[in-house]
XYZ file of C-alpha atoms in Angstrom:
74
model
C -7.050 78.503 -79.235
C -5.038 76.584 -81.725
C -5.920 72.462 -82.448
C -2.652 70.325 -82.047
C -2.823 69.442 -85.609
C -2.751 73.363 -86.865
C 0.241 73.856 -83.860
C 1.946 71.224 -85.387
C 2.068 72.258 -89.027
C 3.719 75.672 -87.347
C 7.147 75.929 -89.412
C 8.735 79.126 -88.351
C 10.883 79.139 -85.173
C 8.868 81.360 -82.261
C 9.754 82.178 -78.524
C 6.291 81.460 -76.399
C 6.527 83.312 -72.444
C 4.099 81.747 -70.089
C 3.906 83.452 -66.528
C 4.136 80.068 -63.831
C 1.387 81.938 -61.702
C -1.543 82.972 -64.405
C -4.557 82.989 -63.598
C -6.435 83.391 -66.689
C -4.699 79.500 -68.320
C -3.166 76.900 -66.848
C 0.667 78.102 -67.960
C 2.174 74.518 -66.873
C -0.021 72.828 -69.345
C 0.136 75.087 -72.141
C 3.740 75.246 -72.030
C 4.406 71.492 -71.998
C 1.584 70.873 -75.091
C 3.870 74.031 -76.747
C 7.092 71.984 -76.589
C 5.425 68.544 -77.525
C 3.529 70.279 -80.726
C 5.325 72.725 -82.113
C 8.915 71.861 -83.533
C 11.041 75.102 -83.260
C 9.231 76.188 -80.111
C 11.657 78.068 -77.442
C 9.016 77.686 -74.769
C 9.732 79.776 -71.168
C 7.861 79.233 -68.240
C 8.610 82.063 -65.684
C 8.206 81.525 -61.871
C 6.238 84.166 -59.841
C 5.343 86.074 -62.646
C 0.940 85.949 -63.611
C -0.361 86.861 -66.796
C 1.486 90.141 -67.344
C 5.007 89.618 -67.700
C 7.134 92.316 -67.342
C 10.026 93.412 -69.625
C 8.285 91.420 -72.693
C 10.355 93.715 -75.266
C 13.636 92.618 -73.567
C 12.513 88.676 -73.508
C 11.280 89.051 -77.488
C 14.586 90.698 -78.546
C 17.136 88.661 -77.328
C 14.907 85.582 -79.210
C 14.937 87.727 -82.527
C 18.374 88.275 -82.582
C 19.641 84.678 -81.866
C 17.536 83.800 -84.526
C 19.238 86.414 -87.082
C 22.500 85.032 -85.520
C 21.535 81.650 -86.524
C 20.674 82.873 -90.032
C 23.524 84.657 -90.916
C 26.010 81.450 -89.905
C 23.312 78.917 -91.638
Protein backbone atom coordinates (compact mmCIF):
# COMPACT_ATOMS: atom_id res chain seq x y z
CA UNK A 1 0.00 0.00 0.00
CA UNK A 2 1.10 3.32 -1.30
CA UNK A 3 1.20 6.70 1.31
CA UNK A 4 -0.82 9.66 -0.28
CA UNK A 5 2.28 11.63 -0.51
CA UNK A 6 4.22 8.80 -2.79
CA UNK A 7 0.50 8.50 -4.86
CA UNK A 8 0.69 11.95 -5.34
CA UNK A 9 4.16 12.44 -6.78
CA UNK A 10 2.75 9.62 -9.47
CA UNK A 11 3.41 11.52 -12.94
CA UNK A 12 2.54 9.07 -15.62
CA UNK A 13 -1.12 8.77 -16.71
CA UNK A 14 -2.54 5.04 -15.45
CA UNK A 15 -6.07 3.36 -15.76
CA UNK A 16 -6.87 1.81 -12.01
CA UNK A 17 -10.14 -1.08 -12.23
CA UNK A 18 -11.70 -1.59 -8.89
CA UNK A 19 -14.49 -4.38 -8.76
CA UNK A 20 -17.74 -2.42 -6.67
CA UNK A 21 -18.25 -5.86 -4.81
CA UNK A 22 -14.50 -6.92 -3.47
CA UNK A 23 -14.11 -8.43 -0.77
CA UNK A 24 -10.54 -8.41 -0.09
CA UNK A 25 -10.53 -3.84 0.01
CA UNK A 26 -12.98 -1.57 0.34
CA UNK A 27 -13.14 -0.65 -3.72
CA UNK A 28 -15.44 2.58 -2.97
CA UNK A 29 -12.75 4.02 -0.85
CA UNK A 30 -9.80 3.19 -2.73
CA UNK A 31 -11.20 4.45 -5.81
CA UNK A 32 -12.27 7.87 -4.50
CA UNK A 33 -8.56 8.38 -2.53
CA UNK A 34 -7.24 7.23 -6.39
CA UNK A 35 -9.01 10.18 -8.04
CA UNK A 36 -8.28 12.76 -5.15
CA UNK A 37 -4.31 11.69 -5.14
CA UNK A 38 -3.20 10.85 -8.18
CA UNK A 39 -3.43 13.53 -11.08
CA UNK A 40 -3.77 11.55 -14.41
CA UNK A 41 -5.72 8.77 -12.71
CA UNK A 42 -8.63 7.19 -15.07
CA UNK A 43 -10.15 5.49 -12.06
CA UNK A 44 -13.23 2.72 -12.88
CA UNK A 45 -15.30 1.37 -10.38
CA UNK A 46 -17.29 -1.64 -11.83
CA UNK A 47 -20.70 -2.73 -10.36
CA UNK A 48 -21.25 -6.47 -9.56
CA UNK A 49 -17.98 -7.42 -10.39
CA UNK A 50 -15.50 -8.73 -6.85
CA UNK A 51 -11.95 -8.86 -6.93
CA UNK A 52 -11.44 -10.69 -10.23
CA UNK A 53 -12.53 -8.72 -13.00
CA UNK A 54 -13.06 -10.27 -16.04
CA UNK A 55 -11.83 -9.21 -19.53
CA UNK A 56 -8.84 -7.12 -17.78
CA UNK A 57 -6.79 -7.30 -21.23
CA UNK A 58 -9.77 -5.68 -23.06
CA UNK A 59 -10.25 -2.83 -20.15
CA UNK A 60 -6.11 -2.20 -20.20
CA UNK A 61 -6.03 -1.88 -24.03
CA UNK A 62 -8.50 0.41 -24.89
CA UNK A 63 -6.63 2.80 -21.92
CA UNK A 64 -3.19 2.20 -23.76
CA UNK A 65 -4.29 3.13 -26.92
CA UNK A 66 -6.17 6.41 -26.04
CA UNK A 67 -3.17 7.27 -24.45
CA UNK A 68 -0.94 6.67 -27.75
CA UNK A 69 -3.85 8.57 -29.45
CA UNK A 70 -3.30 11.40 -27.19
CA UNK A 71 0.45 11.29 -27.87
CA UNK A 72 0.57 11.25 -31.34
CA UNK A 73 -1.94 14.58 -31.61
CA UNK A 74 0.08 16.26 -28.49
Amino acid sequence: MFGDEALARVSSPMRIVYGAGDRMLDAPAAASRARARIRDADVVLLDGVGHLIPDRAGKVGSFVRAQGRAGAEG
